[in-house]
Coordinates of C-alpha atoms in Angstrom, one line a residue:
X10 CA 0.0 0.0 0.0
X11 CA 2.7 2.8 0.8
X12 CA 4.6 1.6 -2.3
X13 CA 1.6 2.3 -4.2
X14 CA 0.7 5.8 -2.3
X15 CA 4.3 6.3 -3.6
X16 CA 3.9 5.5 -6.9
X17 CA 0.9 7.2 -6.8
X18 CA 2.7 10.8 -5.8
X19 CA 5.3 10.3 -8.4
X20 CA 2.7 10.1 -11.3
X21 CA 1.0 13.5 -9.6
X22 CA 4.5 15.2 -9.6
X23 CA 4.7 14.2 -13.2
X24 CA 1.1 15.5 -14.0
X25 CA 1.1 18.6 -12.4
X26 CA 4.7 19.9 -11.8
X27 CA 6.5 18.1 -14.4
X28 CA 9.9 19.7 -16.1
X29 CA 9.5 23.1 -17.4
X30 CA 10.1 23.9 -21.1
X31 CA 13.2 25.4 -21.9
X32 CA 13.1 29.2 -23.1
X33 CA 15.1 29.8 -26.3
X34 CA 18.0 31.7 -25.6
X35 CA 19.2 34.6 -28.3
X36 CA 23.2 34.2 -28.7
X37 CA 24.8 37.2 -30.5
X38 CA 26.2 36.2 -33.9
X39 CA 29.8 36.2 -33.3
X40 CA 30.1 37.6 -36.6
X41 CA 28.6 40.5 -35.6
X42 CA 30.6 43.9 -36.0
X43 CA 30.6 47.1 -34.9
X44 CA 32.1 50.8 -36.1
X45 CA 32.4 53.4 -33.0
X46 CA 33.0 56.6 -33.3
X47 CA 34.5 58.6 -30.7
X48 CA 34.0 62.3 -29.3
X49 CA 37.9 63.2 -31.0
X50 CA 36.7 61.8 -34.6
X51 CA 38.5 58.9 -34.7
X52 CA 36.5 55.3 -36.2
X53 CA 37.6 51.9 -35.0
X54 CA 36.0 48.7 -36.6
X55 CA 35.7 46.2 -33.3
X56 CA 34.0 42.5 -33.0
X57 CA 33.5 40.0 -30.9
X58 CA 36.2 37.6 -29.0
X59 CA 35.6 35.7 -26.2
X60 CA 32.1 37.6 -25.6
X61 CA 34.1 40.4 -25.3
X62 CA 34.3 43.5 -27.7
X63 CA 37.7 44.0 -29.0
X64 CA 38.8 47.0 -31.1
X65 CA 40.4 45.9 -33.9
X66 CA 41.8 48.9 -36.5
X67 CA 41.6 52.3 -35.7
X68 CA 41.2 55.8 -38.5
X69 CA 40.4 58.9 -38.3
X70 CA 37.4 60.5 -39.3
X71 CA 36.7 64.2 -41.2
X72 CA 35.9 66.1 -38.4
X73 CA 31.9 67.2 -39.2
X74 CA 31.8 64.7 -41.8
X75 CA 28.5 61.7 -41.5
X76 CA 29.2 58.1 -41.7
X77 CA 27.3 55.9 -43.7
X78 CA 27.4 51.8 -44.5
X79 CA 26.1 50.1 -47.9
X80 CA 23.2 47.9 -47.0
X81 CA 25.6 44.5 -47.8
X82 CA 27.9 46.1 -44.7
X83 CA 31.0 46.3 -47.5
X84 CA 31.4 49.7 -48.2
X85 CA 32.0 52.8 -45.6
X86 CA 31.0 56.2 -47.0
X87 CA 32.1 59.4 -45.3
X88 CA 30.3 62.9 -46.1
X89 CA 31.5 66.1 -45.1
X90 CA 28.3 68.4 -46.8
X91 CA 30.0 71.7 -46.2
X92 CA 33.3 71.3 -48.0
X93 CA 31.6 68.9 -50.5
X94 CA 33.9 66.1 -49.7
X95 CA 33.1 62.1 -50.2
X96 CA 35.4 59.6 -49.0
X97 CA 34.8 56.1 -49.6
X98 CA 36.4 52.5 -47.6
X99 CA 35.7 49.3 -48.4
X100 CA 35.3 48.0 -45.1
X101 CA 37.8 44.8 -45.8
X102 CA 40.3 47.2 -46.1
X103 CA 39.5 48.9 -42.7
X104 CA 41.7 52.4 -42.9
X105 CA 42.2 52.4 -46.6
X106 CA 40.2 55.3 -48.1
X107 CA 40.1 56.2 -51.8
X108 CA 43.4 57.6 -52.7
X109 CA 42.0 61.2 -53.6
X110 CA 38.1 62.3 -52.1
X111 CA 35.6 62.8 -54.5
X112 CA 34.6 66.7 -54.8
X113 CA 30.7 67.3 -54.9
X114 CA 28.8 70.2 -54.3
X115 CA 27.0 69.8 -50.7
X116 CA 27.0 66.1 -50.6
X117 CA 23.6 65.7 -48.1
X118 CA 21.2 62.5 -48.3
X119 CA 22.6 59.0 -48.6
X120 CA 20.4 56.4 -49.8
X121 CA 20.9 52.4 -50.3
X122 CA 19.6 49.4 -51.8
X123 CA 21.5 45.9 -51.1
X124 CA 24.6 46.8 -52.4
X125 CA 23.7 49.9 -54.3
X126 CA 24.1 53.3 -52.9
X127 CA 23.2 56.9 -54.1
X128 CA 24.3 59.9 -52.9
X129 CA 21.8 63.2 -53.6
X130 CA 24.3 66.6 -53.9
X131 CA 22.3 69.6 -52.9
X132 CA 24.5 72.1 -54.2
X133 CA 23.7 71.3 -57.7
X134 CA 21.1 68.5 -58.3
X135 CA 23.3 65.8 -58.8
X136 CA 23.7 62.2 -57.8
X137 CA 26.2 59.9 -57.4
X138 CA 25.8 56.6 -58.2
X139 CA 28.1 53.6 -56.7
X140 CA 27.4 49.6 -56.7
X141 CA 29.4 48.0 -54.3
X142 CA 30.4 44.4 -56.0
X143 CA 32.1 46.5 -58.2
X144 CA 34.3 48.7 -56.4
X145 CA 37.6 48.1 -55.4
X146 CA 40.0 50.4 -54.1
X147 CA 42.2 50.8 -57.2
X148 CA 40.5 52.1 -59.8
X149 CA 37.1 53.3 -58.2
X150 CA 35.0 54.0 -60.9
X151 CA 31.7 56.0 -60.0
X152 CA 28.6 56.9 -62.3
X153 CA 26.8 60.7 -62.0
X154 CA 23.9 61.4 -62.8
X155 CA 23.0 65.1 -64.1
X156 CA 19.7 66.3 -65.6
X157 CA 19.9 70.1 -67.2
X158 CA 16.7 71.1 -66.3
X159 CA 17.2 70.7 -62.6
X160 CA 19.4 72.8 -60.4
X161 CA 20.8 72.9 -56.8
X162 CA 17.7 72.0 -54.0
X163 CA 17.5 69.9 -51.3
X164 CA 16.7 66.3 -52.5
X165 CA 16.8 62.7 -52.6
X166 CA 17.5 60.3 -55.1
X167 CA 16.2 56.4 -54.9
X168 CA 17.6 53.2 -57.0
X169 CA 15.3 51.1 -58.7
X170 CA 15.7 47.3 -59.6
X171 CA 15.3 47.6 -63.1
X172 CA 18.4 49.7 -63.0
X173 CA 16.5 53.3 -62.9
X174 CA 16.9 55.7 -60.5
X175 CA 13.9 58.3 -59.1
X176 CA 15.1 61.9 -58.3
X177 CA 14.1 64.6 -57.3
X178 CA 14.2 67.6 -59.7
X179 CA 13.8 71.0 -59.4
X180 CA 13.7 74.4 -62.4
X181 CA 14.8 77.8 -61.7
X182 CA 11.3 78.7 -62.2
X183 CA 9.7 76.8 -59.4
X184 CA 9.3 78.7 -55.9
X185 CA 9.8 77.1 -52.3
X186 CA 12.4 75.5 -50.9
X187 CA 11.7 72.1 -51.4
X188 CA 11.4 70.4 -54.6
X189 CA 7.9 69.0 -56.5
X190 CA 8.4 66.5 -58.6
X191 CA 10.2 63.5 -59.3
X192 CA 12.4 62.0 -62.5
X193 CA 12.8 58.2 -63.3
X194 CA 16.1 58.1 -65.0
X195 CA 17.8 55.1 -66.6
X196 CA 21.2 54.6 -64.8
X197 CA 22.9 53.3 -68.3
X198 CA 21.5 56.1 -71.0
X199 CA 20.8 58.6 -68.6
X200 CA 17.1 59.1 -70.4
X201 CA 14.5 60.7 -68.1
X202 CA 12.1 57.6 -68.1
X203 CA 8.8 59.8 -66.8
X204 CA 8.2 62.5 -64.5
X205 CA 5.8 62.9 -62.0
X206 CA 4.6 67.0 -63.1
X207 CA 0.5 65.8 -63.0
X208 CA 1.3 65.0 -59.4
X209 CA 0.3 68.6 -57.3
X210 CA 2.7 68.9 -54.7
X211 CA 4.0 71.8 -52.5
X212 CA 7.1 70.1 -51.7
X213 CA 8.8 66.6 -51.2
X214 CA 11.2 65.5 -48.2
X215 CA 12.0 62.3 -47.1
X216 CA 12.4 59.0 -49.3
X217 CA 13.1 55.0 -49.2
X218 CA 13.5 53.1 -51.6
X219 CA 13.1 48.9 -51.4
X220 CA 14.4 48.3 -54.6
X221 CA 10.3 47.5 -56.3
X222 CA 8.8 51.0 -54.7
X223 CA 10.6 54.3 -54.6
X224 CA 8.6 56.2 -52.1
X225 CA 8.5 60.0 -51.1
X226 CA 7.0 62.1 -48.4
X227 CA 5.4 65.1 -49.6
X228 CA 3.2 67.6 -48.2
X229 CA 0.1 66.4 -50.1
X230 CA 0.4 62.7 -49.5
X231 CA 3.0 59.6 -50.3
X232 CA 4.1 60.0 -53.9
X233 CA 5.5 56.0 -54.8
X234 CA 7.4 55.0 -57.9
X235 CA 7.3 51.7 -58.8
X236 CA 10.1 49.6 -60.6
X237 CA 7.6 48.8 -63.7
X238 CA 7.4 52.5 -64.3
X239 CA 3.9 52.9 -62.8
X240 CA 2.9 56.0 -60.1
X241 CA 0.6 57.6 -58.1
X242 CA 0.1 59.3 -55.0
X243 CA -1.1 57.9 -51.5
X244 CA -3.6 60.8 -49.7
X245 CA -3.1 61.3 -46.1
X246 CA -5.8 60.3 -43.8
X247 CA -7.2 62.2 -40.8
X248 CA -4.9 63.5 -38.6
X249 CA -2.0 64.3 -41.5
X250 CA -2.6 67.0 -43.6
X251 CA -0.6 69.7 -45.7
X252 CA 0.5 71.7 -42.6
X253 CA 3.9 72.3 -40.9
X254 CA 4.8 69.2 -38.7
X255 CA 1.9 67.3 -39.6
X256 CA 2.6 65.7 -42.9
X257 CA 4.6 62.9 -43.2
X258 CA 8.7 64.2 -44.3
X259 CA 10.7 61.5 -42.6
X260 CA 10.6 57.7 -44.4
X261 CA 12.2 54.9 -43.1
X262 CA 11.5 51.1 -44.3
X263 CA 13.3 47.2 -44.5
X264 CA 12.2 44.6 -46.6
X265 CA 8.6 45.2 -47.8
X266 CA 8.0 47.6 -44.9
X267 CA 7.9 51.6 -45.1
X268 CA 7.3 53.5 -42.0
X269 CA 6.4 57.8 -42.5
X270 CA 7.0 60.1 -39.8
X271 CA 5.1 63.3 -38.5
X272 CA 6.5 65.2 -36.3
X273 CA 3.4 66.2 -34.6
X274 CA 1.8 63.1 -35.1
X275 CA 3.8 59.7 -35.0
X276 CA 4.9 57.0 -36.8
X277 CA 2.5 55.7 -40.3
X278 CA 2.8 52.2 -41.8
X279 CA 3.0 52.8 -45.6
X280 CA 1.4 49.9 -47.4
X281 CA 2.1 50.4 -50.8
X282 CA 0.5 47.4 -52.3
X283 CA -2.9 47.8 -50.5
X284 CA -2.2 51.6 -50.7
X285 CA -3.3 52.8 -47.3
X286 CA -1.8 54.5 -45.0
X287 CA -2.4 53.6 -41.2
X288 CA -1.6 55.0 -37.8
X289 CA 1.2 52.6 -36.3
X290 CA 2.3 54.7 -33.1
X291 CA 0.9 58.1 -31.9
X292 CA 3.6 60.5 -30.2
X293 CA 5.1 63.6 -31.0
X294 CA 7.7 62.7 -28.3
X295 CA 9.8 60.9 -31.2
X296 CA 13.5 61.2 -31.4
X297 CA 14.3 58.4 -33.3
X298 CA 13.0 55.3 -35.0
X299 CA 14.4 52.2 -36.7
X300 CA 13.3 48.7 -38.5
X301 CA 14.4 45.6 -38.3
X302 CA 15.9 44.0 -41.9
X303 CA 12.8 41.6 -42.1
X304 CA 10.9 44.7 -42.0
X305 CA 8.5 42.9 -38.8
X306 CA 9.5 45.7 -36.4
X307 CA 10.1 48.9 -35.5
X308 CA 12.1 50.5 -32.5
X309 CA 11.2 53.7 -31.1
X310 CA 13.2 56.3 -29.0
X311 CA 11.5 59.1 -27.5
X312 CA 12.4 62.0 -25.3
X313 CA 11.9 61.3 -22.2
X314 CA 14.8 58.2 -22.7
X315 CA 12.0 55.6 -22.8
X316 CA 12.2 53.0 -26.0
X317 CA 9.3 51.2 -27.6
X318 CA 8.8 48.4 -30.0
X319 CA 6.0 47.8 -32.5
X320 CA 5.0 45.3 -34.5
X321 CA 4.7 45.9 -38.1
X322 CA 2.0 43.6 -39.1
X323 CA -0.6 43.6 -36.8
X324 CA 0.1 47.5 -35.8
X325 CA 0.6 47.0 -31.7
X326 CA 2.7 48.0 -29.7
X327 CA 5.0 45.2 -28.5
X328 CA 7.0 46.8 -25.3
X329 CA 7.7 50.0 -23.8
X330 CA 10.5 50.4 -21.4
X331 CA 12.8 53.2 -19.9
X332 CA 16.6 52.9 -21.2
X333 CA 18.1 50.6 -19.0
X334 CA 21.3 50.8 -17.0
X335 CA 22.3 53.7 -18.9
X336 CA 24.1 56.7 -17.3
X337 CA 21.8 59.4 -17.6
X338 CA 23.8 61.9 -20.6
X339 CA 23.0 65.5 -21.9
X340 CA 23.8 64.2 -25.5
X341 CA 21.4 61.5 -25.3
X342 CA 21.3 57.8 -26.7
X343 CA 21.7 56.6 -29.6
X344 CA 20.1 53.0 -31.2
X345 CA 21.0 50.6 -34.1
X346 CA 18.8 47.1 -34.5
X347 CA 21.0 44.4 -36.0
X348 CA 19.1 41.0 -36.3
X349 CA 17.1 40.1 -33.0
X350 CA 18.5 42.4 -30.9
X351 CA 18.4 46.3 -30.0
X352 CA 22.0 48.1 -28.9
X353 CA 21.8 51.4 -27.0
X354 CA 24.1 53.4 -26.4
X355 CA 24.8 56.4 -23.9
X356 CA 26.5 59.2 -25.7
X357 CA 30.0 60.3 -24.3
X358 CA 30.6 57.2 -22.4
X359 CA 32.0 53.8 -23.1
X360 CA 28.9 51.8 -22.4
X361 CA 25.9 49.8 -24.4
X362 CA 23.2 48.0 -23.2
X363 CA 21.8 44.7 -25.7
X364 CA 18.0 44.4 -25.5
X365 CA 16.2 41.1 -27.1
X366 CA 14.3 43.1 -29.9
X367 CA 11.0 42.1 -29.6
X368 CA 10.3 42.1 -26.0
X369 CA 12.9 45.2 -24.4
X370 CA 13.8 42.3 -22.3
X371 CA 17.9 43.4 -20.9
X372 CA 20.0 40.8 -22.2
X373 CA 23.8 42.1 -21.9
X374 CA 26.2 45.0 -21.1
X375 CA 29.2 45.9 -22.8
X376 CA 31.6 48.2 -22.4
X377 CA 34.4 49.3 -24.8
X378 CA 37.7 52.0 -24.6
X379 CA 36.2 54.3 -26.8
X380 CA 34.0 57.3 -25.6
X381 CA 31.1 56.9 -28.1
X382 CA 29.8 59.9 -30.5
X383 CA 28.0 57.6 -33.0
X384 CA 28.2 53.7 -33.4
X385 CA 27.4 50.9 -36.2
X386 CA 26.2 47.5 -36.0
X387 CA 26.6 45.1 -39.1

């Protein structure tokens, strides 16, 4: 009888408090790299050793110049707008610029594509066009684009798959700051392709590109491009509207995946295939937003140092956290998603905190010996 009452117990146990399922655990790819920049202007390409970050090669960067990495993490480009200087590193070659910098007028919004990457020059219109499998140090070899009719505004320029590339364009003629229309030129034969002039807009700022839609904010509503030469504008929906700070002039997106910005208003999800536009996070507290490469989510960072993370699809909001174990800093934080995971860092200090991206959840800590200004993950 007590064996059975034994046996009896054991089968309970099993029943009810039986072993727990094991919780995935996210491991950082080891492969993962990372380019700091520090307060003095110096870059240094680090990676993991030993769960440790070690600082691997060391260069110095033009003082006021901004940094920017192709989308296939091989090329580094390096802008300094006011003295219209573009230098260029393939990242293999940590340290080893172009031999001479390439001389543009005002040098201002970089744009990519897999492993193409555009360059929009304010100062007179142009664009610079560069495809990274086919760079090399020796010999760099770049394409320009120039259209007559347009002249020195403050633009964008997006690539196209089927080799074409949608910028903006701008006539002596035309008042206002900010251009109105939008030129699909063939990278090859340099032939304007279409125009978008039966589009009314006031002005056009902010653009992303996905390689199938070229999409631009505007004041009127979302004016795409698509690679098969169609277009058409997306109207705003109630509460955007042609007013300062509430239409949408900041576009970011991943994958199939475009999210607008208002300042006065939030964050949009831009479905270009349904074409809607939707409300995806309502703030006007945002400092900074990113998504991830699958395009499924977005990470928010607002002013009061808390972070947030939506999900793309079914438009909720996922987490919302303060920064964690971050020493409070009067030049703020700064964010980069790479895979599953979210790295903050503190301006002016040495320190970054890993978060699982979907959840917030603290994972890690690092710490490095450089003094952080601006950092990279790829």
């Amino acid at each position: 009888m007590k064996n059975y009452s034994l046996f009896l117990v054991m089968l309970l146990s099993m029943i009810y408090c039986g072993p727990k399922e094991q919780q995935e655990v996210l491991t950082i790819n080891p492969d993962t790299n990372f380019l700091f920049v520090s307060e003095s202007d110096s870059m240094y390409l680090a990676s993991f050793q030993d769960d440790l970050i070690v600082v691997k090669d060391a260069t110095k960067k033009e003082g006021t110049a901004s940094i920017y990495l192709s989308e296939d993490g091989r090329l580094l480009f390096s802008m300094e707008r006011t003295e219209g200087h573009i230098n260029i590193m393939e990242l293999s070659r940590f340290g080893k610029w172009l031999p001479k910098h390439i001389a543009r007028p005002q040098p201002t919004h970089w744009t990519g594509v897999n492993n193409h990457s555009l360059i929009f020059n304010d100062g007179d219109g142009s664009v610079i066009y560069v495809k990274a499998d086919q760079s090399s140090i020796e010999g760099f070899t770049l394409g320009i684009l120039e259209l007559e009719e347009s002249v020195a505004h403050h633009g964008a320029a997006l690539y196209l798959n089927n080799d074409a590339v949608a910028m903006t364009v701008k006539s002596e003629d035309e008042e206002g700051a900010l251009p109105k229309r939008v030129a699909l030129v063939d990278i090859k034969s340099q032939q304007i392709l279409l125009t978008t002039d039966d589009v009314s807009l006031d002005g056009i700022h902010g653009a992303q590109s996905n390689g199938v839609y070229a999409v631009f904010g505007s004041t009127d509503g979302i004016l795409w491009i698509k690679n098969d030469q169609s277009y058409g504008l997306l109207a705003y929906p109630q509460p955007l509207e042609n007013s300062s700070g509430n239409w949408i002039g900041t576009i970011k997106g991943a994958a199939d995946t475009f999210v607008g910005s208002s300042r006065n208003h939030g964050l949009f999800k831009l479905d270009l295939k349904a074409k809607t536009i939707q409300i995806l996070y309502s703030s006007d507290q945002i400092v900074d937003y990113q998504i991830s490469k699958d395009g499924r989510f977005t990470a928010v960072m607002l002013k009061d140092n808390r972070l947030a993370v939506l999900d793309n699809e079914s438009l909720n909001l996922q987490a919302e956290i303060s920064i964690p174990n971050q020493p409070e800093t009067p030049k703020g934080f700064k964010m980069a998603i790479h895979e599953n995971f979210l790295f903050v860092a503190s301006l002016g200090y040495n320190q970054f905190q890993v978060l699982e991206l979907a959840t917030l959840n603290p994972l890690k800590q690092f710490y490095t010996n450089v003094a952080l200004s601006d950092f990279k993950v790829f």
